Coordinates of C-alpha atoms in Angstrom, one line a residue:
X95 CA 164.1 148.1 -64.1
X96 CA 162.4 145.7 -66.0
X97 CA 163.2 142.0 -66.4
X98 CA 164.1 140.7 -69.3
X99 CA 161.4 138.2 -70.8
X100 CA 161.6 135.7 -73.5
X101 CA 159.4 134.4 -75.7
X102 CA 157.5 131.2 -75.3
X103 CA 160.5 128.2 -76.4
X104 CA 158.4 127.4 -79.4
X105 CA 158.6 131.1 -80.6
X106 CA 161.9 130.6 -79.4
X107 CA 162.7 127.7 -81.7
X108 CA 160.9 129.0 -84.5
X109 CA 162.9 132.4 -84.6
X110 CA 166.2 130.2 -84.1
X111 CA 165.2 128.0 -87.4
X112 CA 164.6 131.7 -89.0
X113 CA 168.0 133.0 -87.9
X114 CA 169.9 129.8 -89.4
X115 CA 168.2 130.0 -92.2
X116 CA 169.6 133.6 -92.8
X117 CA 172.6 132.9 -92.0
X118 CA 172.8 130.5 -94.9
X119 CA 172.0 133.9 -96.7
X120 CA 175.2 135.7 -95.0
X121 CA 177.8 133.1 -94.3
X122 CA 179.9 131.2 -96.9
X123 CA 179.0 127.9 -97.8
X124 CA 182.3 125.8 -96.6
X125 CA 182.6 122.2 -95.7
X126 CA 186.2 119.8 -94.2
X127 CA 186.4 116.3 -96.3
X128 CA 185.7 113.4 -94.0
X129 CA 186.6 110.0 -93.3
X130 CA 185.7 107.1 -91.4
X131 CA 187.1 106.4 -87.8
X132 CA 187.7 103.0 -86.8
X133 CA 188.2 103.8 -83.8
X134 CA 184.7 105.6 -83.4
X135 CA 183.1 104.1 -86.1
X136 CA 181.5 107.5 -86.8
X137 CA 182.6 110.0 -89.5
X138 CA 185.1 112.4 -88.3
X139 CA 186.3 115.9 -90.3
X140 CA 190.4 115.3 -91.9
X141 CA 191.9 118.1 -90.5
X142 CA 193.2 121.3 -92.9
X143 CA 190.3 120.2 -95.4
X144 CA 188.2 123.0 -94.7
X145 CA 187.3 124.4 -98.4
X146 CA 184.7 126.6 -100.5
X147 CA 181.2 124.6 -101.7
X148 CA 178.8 126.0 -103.7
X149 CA 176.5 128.1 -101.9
X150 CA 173.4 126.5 -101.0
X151 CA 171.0 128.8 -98.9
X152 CA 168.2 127.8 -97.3
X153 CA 164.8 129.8 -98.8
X154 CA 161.6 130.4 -96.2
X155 CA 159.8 126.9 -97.6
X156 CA 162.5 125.2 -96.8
X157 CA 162.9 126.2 -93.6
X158 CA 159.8 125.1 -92.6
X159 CA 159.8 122.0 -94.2
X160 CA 163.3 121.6 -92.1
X161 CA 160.8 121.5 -89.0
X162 CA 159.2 117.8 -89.9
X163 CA 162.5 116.7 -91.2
X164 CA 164.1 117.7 -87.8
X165 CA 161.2 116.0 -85.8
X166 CA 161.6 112.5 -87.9
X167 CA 165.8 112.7 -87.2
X168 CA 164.7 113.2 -83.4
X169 CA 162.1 110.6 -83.6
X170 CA 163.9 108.4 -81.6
X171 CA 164.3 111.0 -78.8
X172 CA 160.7 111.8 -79.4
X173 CA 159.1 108.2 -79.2
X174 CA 161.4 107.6 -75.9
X175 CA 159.5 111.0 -74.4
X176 CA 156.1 109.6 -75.9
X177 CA 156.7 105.9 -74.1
X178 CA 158.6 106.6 -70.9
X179 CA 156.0 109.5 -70.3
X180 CA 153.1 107.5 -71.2
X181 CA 154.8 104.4 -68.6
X182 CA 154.8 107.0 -65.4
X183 CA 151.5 108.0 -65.7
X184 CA 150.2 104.3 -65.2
X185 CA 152.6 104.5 -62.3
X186 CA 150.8 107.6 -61.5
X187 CA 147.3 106.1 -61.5
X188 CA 148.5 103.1 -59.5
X189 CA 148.7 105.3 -56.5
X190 CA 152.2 104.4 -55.6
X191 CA 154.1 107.4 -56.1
X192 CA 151.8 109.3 -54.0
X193 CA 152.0 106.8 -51.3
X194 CA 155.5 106.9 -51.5
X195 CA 156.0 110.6 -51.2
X196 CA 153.3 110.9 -48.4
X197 CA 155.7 108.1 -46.5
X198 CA 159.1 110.0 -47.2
X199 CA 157.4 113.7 -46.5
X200 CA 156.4 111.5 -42.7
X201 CA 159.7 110.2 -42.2
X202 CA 161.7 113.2 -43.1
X203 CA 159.8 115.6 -41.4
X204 CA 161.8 118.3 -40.9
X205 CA 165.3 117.1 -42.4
X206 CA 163.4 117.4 -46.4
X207 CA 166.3 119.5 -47.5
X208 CA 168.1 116.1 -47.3
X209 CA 166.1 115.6 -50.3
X210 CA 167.7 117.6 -52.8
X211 CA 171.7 116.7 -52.4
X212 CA 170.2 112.9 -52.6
X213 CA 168.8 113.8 -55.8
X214 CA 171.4 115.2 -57.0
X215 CA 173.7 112.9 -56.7
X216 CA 171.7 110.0 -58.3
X217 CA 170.9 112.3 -61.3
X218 CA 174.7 113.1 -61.3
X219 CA 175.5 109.3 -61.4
X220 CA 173.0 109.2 -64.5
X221 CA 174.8 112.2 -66.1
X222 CA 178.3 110.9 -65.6
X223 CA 177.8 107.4 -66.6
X224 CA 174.9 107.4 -69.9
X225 CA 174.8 111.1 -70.5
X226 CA 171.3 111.4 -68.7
X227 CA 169.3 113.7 -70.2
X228 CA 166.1 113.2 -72.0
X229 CA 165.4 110.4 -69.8
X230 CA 164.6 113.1 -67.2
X231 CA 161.8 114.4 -69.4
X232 CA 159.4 111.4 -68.5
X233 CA 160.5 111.4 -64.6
X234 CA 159.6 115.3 -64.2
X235 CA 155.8 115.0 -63.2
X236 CA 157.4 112.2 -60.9
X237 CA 159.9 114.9 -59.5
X238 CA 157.3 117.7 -59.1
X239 CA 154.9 115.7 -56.8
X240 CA 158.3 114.8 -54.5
X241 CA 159.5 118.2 -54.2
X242 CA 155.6 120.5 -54.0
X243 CA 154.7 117.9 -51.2
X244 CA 158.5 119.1 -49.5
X245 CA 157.3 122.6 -50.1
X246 CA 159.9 123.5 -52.7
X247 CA 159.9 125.5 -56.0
X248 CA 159.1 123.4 -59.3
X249 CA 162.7 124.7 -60.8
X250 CA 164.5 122.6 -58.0
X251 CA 163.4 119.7 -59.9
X252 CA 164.9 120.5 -62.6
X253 CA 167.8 121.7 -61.5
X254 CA 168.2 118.4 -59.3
X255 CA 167.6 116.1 -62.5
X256 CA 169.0 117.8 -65.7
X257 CA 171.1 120.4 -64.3
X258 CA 172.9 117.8 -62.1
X259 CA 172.8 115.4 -64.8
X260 CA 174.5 118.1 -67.0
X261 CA 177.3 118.7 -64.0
X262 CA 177.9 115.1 -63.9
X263 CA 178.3 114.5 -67.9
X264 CA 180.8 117.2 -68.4
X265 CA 182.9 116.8 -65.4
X266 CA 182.5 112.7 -66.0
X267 CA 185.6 110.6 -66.2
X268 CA 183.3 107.7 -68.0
X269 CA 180.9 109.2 -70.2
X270 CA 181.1 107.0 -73.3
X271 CA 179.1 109.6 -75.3
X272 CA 181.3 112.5 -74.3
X273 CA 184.5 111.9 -73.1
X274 CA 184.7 108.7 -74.6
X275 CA 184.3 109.5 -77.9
X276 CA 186.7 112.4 -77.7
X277 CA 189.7 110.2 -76.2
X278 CA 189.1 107.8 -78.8
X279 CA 189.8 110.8 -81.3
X280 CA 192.2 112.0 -79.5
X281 CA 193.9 108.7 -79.5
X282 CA 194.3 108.7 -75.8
X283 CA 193.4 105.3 -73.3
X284 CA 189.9 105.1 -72.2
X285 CA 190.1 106.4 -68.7
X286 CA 193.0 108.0 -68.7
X287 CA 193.5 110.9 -66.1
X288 CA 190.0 109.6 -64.0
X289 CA 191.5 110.4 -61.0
X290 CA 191.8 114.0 -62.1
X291 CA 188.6 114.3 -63.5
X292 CA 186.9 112.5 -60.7
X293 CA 188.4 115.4 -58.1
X294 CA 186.7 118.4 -60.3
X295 CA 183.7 116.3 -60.9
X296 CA 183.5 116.0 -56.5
X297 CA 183.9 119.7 -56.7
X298 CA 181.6 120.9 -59.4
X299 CA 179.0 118.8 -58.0
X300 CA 179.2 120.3 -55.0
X301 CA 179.1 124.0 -56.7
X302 CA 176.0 122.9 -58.4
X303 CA 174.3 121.1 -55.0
X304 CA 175.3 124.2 -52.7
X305 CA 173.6 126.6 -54.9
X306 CA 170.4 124.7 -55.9
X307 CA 170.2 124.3 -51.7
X308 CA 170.5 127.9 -51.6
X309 CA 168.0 128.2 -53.9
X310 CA 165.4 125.8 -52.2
X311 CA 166.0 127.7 -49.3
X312 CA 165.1 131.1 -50.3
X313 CA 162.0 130.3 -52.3
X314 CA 160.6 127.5 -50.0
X315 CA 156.9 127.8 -49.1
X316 CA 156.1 125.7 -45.4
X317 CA 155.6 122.3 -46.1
X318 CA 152.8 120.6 -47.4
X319 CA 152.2 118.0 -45.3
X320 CA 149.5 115.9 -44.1
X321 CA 147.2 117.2 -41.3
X322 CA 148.0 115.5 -38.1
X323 CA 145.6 112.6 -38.1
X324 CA 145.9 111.6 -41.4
X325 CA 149.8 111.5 -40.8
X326 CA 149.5 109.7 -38.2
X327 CA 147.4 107.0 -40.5
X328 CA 150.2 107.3 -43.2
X329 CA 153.1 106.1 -40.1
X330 CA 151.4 103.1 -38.6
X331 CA 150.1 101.7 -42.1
X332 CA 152.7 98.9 -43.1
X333 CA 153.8 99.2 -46.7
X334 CA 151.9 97.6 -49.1
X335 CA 153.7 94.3 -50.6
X336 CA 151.9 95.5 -53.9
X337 CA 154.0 99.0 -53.4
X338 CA 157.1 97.2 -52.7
X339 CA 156.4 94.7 -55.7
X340 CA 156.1 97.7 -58.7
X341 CA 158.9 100.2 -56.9
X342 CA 160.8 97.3 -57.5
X343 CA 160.1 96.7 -60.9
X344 CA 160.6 100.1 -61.9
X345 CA 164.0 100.2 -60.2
X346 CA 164.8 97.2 -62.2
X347 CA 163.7 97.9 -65.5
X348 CA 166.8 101.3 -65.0
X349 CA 168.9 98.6 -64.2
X350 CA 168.5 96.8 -67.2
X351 CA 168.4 100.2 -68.8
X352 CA 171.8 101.0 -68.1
X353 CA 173.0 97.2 -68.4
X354 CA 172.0 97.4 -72.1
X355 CA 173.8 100.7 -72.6
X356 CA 177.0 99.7 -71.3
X357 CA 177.0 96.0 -72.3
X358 CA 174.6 95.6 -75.3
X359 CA 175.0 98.7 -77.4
X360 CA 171.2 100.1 -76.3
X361 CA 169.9 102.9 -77.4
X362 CA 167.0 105.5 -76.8
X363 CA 164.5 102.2 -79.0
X364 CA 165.4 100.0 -76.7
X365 CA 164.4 102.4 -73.9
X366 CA 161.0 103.4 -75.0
X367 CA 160.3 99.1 -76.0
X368 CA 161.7 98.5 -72.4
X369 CA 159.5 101.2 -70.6
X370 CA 156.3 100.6 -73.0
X371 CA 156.5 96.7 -71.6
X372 CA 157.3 98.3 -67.7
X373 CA 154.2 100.3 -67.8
X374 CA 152.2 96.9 -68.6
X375 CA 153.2 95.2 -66.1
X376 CA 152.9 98.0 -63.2
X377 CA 149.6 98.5 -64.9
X378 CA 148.8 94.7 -63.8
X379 CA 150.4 94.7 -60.9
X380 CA 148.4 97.9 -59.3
X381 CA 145.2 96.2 -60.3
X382 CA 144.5 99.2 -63.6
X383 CA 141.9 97.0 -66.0
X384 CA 142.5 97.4 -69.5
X385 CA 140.5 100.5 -70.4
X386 CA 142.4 101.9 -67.2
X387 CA 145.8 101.3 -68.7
X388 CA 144.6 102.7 -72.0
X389 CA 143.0 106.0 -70.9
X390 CA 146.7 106.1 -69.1
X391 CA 149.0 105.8 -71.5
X392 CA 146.7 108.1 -73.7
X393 CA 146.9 110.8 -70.7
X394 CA 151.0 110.2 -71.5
X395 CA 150.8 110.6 -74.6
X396 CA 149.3 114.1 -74.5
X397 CA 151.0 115.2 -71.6
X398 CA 154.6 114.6 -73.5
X399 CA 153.5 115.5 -76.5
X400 CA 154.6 119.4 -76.7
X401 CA 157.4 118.3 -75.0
X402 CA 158.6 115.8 -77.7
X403 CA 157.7 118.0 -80.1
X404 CA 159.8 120.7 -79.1
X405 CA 162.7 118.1 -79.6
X406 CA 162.0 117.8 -83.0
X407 CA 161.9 122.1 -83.4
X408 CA 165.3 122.2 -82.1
X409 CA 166.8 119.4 -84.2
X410 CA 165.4 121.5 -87.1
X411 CA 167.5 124.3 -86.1
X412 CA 170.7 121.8 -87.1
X413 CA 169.4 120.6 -89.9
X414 CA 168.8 124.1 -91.4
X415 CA 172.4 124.6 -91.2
X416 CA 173.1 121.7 -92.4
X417 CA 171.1 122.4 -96.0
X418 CA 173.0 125.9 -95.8
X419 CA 176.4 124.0 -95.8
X420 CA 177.5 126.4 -92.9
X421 CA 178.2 124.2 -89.9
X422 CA 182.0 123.6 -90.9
X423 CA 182.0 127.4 -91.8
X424 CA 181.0 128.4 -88.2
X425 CA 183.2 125.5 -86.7
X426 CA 185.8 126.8 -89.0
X427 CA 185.6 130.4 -88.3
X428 CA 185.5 129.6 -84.5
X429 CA 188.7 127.9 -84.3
X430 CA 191.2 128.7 -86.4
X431 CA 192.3 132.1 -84.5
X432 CA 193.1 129.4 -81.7
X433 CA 196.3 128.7 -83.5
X434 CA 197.5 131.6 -83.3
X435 CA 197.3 131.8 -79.6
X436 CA 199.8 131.0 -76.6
X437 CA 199.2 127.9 -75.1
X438 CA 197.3 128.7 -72.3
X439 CA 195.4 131.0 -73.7
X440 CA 194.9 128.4 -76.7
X441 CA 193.4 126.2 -74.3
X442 CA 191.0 128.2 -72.7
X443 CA 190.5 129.3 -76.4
X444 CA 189.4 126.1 -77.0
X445 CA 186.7 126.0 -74.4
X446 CA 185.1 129.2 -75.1
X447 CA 185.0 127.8 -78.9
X448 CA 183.6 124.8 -77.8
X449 CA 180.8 126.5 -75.7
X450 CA 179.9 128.4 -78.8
X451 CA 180.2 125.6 -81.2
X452 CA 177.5 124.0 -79.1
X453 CA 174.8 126.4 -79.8
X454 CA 174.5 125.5 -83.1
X455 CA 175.7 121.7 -83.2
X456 CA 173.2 120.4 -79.9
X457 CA 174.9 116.8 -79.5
X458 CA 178.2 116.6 -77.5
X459 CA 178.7 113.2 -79.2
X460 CA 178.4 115.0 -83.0
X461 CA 180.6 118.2 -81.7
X462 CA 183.2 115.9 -80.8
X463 CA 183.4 113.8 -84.2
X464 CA 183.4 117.6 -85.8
X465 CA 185.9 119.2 -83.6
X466 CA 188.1 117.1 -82.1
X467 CA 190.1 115.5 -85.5
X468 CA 190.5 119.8 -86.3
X469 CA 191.7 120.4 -82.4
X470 CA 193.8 117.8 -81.9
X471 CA 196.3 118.7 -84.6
X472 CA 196.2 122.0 -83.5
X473 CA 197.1 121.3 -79.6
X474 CA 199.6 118.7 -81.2
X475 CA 201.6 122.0 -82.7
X476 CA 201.3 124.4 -79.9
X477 CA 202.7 122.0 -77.7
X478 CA 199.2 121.3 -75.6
X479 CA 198.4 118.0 -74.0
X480 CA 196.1 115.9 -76.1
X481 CA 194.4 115.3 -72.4
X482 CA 194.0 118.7 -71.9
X483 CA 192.4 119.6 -75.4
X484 CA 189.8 116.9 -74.6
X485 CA 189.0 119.1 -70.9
X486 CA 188.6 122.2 -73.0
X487 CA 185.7 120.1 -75.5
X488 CA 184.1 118.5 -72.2
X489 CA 183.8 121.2 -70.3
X490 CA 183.1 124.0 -73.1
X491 CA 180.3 121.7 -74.6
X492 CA 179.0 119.9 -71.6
X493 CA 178.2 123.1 -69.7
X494 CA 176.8 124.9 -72.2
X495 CA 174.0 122.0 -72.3
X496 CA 172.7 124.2 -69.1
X497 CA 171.9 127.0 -71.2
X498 CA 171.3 126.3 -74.8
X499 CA 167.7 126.8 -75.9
X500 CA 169.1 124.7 -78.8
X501 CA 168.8 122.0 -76.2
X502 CA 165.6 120.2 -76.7
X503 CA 165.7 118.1 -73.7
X504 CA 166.4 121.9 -71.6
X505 CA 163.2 123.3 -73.2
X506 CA 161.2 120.0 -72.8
X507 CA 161.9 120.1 -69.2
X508 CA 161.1 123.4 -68.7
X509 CA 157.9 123.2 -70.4
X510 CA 157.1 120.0 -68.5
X511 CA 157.9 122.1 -65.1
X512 CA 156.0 125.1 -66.5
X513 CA 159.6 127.4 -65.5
X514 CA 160.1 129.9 -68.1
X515 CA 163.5 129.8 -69.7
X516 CA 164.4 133.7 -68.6
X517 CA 163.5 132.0 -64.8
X518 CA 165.9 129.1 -65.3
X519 CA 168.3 131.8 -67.0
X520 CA 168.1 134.1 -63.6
X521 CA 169.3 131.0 -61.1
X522 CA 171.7 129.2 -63.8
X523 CA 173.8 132.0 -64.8
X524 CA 175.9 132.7 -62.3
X525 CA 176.7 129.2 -60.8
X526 CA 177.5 128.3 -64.7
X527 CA 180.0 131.4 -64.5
X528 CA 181.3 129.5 -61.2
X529 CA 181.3 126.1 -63.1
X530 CA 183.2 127.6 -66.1
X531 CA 185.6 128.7 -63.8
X532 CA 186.4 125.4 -62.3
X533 CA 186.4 124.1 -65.9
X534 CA 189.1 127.0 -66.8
X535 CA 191.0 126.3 -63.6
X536 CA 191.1 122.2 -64.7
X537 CA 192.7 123.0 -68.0
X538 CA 195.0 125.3 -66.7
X539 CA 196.4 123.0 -63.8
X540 CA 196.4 120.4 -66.4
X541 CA 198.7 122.4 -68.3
X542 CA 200.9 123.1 -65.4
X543 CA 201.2 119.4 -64.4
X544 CA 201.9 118.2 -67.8
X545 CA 198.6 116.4 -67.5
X546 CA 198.6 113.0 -70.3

C-alpha cells in the first residue's frame, strides 16, 4: 500500500488560498456586530448578532494579491524569523555551539536520551508561559546540530521544540495569549482552576515526552561522536571564558525576552530589535570582523527566508476569508448545533468546534476574541461551567496548532528541518488522538466536579 504524500507546503499554501477563495463562491457572506472589550482591549463578536452581508467573493486576482497582503499582516512574525535567524548564525560562525555540543555529546556519553525530556521541558516552559512558537523557527539549525551529533532523527527536534511548546500552551494554566484572554472573556479570575490545569498539563507532557522517546529510539542511527583521541582533546580542554562569556549573553538576552513580555507589553519588534543587537555583540565577542558579521547575518537572512515567507502564505489563507466575509459564517455554522446538545456532549462539542475553527482562523488569541463572547452565552444556558467552556477552547485550539498546515510557524519548522509534513503527520497523529483524549477527559471531570 502506498503512502500517502503531500505536496510541497508552498503548493500546500497556495491550494489552501485557492480553496478559501472558492469558498467565498459557495458559502454565505455572514458577519456578528462587534464591540470593544475592556477587559481585553481587543474587539470581540456580541453574541446572537450573527446576520446576512452582502456577498463579497473573492475573484482569482484577488486571491493572489491576498498573498502580499498576508505577508505585510505577518511582517512582524516574518522580520522576527529574518533577525533571530540571521543572530544564530553569527553564533554559528563563532564556533560555540559546536564546542558546546561536542562537550555535552563527551559528557553524556551514553545517557544522550537524557537529552530529549530536558528539551522538552524547557520548550514546554516556553509554550506554557509566552505561547512559544515562532521563536523556535530561528533556534532549529541550533537544535539539529544537538540532536545529529546524539545520533537522532531531525523530526525529534521539532517535536522537542514546537510540538512540546504546543503541549505546554494548550494544557498551560498561564498563557496570557491563550488562556488568558479567554478567562478575561469569560469573565472568570486570572488563574483560576491552575491547580487543575497544572495536573493535565504534568500528564500531557509526559504523553508527548514518552512518545517522542519512543520515537528517538526506534529511528536512532549510533552516535556520532568524536573518534577516541580527539574526544579525549575535547575532555581535558577547560572551557573557554570567551564560550562562557557569549552562552551567557544569549541566555540573557531570553531573559530579558520574556521580562519584556510579561512586564513591558513586548512583542515579536521588540524580539527581532533585541536579537539583531545580541548577534552584534556575540559577533564581537567571538572575535567575527565586520565583513564576517555581515556575510553572517546575510547567510541568515537567506536561510530564513522561505521560511518567513511561508508565514506570510498562510496568513493569506485568513485574509482571503476575510475579503469573502465568511469567517463568522463558518464560525457560525460550526457552533450553533452545540446548543442544541446535552451538556456533556455540548462540551466536548465545543472542543471538536474549536479544533475545526482553528483551521481556518490560525491565532488562538484571535479564535478566542471570535468564539468565546458566542460560547460563553451558550454554556451560560445549558448550564456548563464558564471554566469548563474555556478547557474545551484551549484544548480544541491549542492542539490542533500540531497539525494545521494553516500554521505558519508548523510549516516553517518543517521546512527548516527538511521533515515533510505527511512525515510529521505519520508520528503526530496518534499521540494527538491520545492528547485529545486527555483534553476530553479534563472537560468531562470538570463537569463532574462542578469545576469554577
Amino acid at each position: 500500500m502506498r503512502r500517502i504524500r503531500f505536496p510541497h507546503p508552498l503548493t500546500l499554501m497556495v491550494g489552501f488560498i485557492a480553496l478559501a477563495a472558492l469558498l467565498s463562491w459557495v458559502l454565505p457572506a455572514g458577519e456578528y456586530q462587534r464591540r470593544e472589550d475592556p477587559a481585553t482591549g481587543r474587539e470581540v463578536v456580541v453574541a446572537g448578532t450573527f446576520h446576512r452581508v452582502e456577498p463579497a467573493p473573492v475573484d482569482p486576482f484577488q486571491a493572489l494579491v491576498a498573498i502580499p497582503r498576508g505577508m505585510a499582516e505577518a511582517a512582524d512574525v516574518v522580520f522576527v524569523v529574518f533577525l533571530v535567524g540571521a543572530a544564530f548564525t553569527v553564533l554559528d560562525r563563532t564556533g560555540v555551539l559546536r564546542r558546546g555540543v561536542d562537550r555535552l555529546v563527551v559528557g553524556m556519553r551514553g545517557r544522550t536520551l537524557a537529552v530529549i525530556p530536558v528539551l522538552c521541558v524547557l520548550s514546554a516552559l516556553g509554550g506554557v508561559m509566552i505561547n512559544m512558537q515562532e521563536e523556535f523557527i530561528a533556534l532549529i539549525p541550533a537544535l539539529l546540530i544537538l540532536t545529529r551529533r546524539m545520533g537522532f532523527d531531525p523530526l525529534v527536534a521539532v517535536a522537542s521544540s514546537l510540538g512540546a511548546a504546543a503541549v505546554g500552551s494548550s494544557f498551560s494554566p498561564i498563557n496570557p495569549f491563550q488562556v488568558g484572554i479567554a478567562q478575561k472573556l469569560a469573565q472568570l479570575p486570572l488563574l483560576s482552576a491552575a491547580p487543575y490545569r497544572v495536573a493535565f498539563l504534568v500528564l500531557a507532557l509526559a504523553l508527548w515526552i514518552f512518545a517522542v522517546l519512543r520515537y528517538a529510539m526506534r529511528t536512532r542511527v549510533p552516535d556520532q561522536v568524536l573518534e577516541d583521541d580527539a574526544e579525549a582533546r575535547i575532555a581535558s580542554r577547560p572551557t573557554r571564558g570567551r564560550d562562557v562569556a557569549i552562552l551567557g549573553l544569549v541566555l540573557a538576552t531570553f531573559a530579558v525576552y520574556v521580562f519584556g513580555i510579561l512586564r513591558l507589553d513586548w512583542g515579536f519588534n521588540e524580539m527581532a530589535g533585541l536579537f539583531f543587537a545580541m548577534g552584534i555583540a556575540v559577533g564581537l565577542l567571538g572575535g567575527l570582523r565586520v565583513g564576517g558579521r555581515v556575510e553572517a547575518y546575510i547567510e541568515g537572512f537567506r536561510d530564513m527566508a522561505f521560511a518567513g515567507l511561508l508565514i506570510g502564505f498562510a496568513r493569506a489563507i485568513y485574509v482571503v476569508l476575510q475579503d469573502g466575509r465568511i469567517v463568522d459564517t463558518i464560525v457560525h455554522g460550526l457552533v450553533t448545533p452545540i446548543a442544541g446538545l446535552p451538556v456533556a456532549l455540548s462540551a466536548l462539542g465545543m472542543m471538536a468546534a474549536h479544533a475545526l475553527i482553528h483551521f481556518p482562523v490560525p491565532s488562538v488569541s484571535g479564535q478566542a476574541v471570535l468564539t468565546m463572547p458566542v460560547l460563553v452565552p451558550v454554556s451560560d444556558i445549558l448550564g456548563l461551567s464558564r471554566q469548563v467552556t474555556v478547557l474545551a477552547y484551549q484544548y480544541g485550539a491549542g492542539l490542533t496548532e500540531l497539525v494545521a498546515p494553516t500554521n505558519g510557524a508548523l510549516m516553517a519548522i518543517l521546512i527548516a528541518a527538511d521533515v515533510r509534513y505527511e512525515r510529521w503527520l505519520r508520528f503526530v497523529l496518534p499521540v494527538l488522538a491520545a492528547l485529545f483524549a486527555l483534553g476530553a477527559a479534563a472537560v468531562l471531570l470538570g463537569i463532574a466536579i462542578g469545576l469554577r
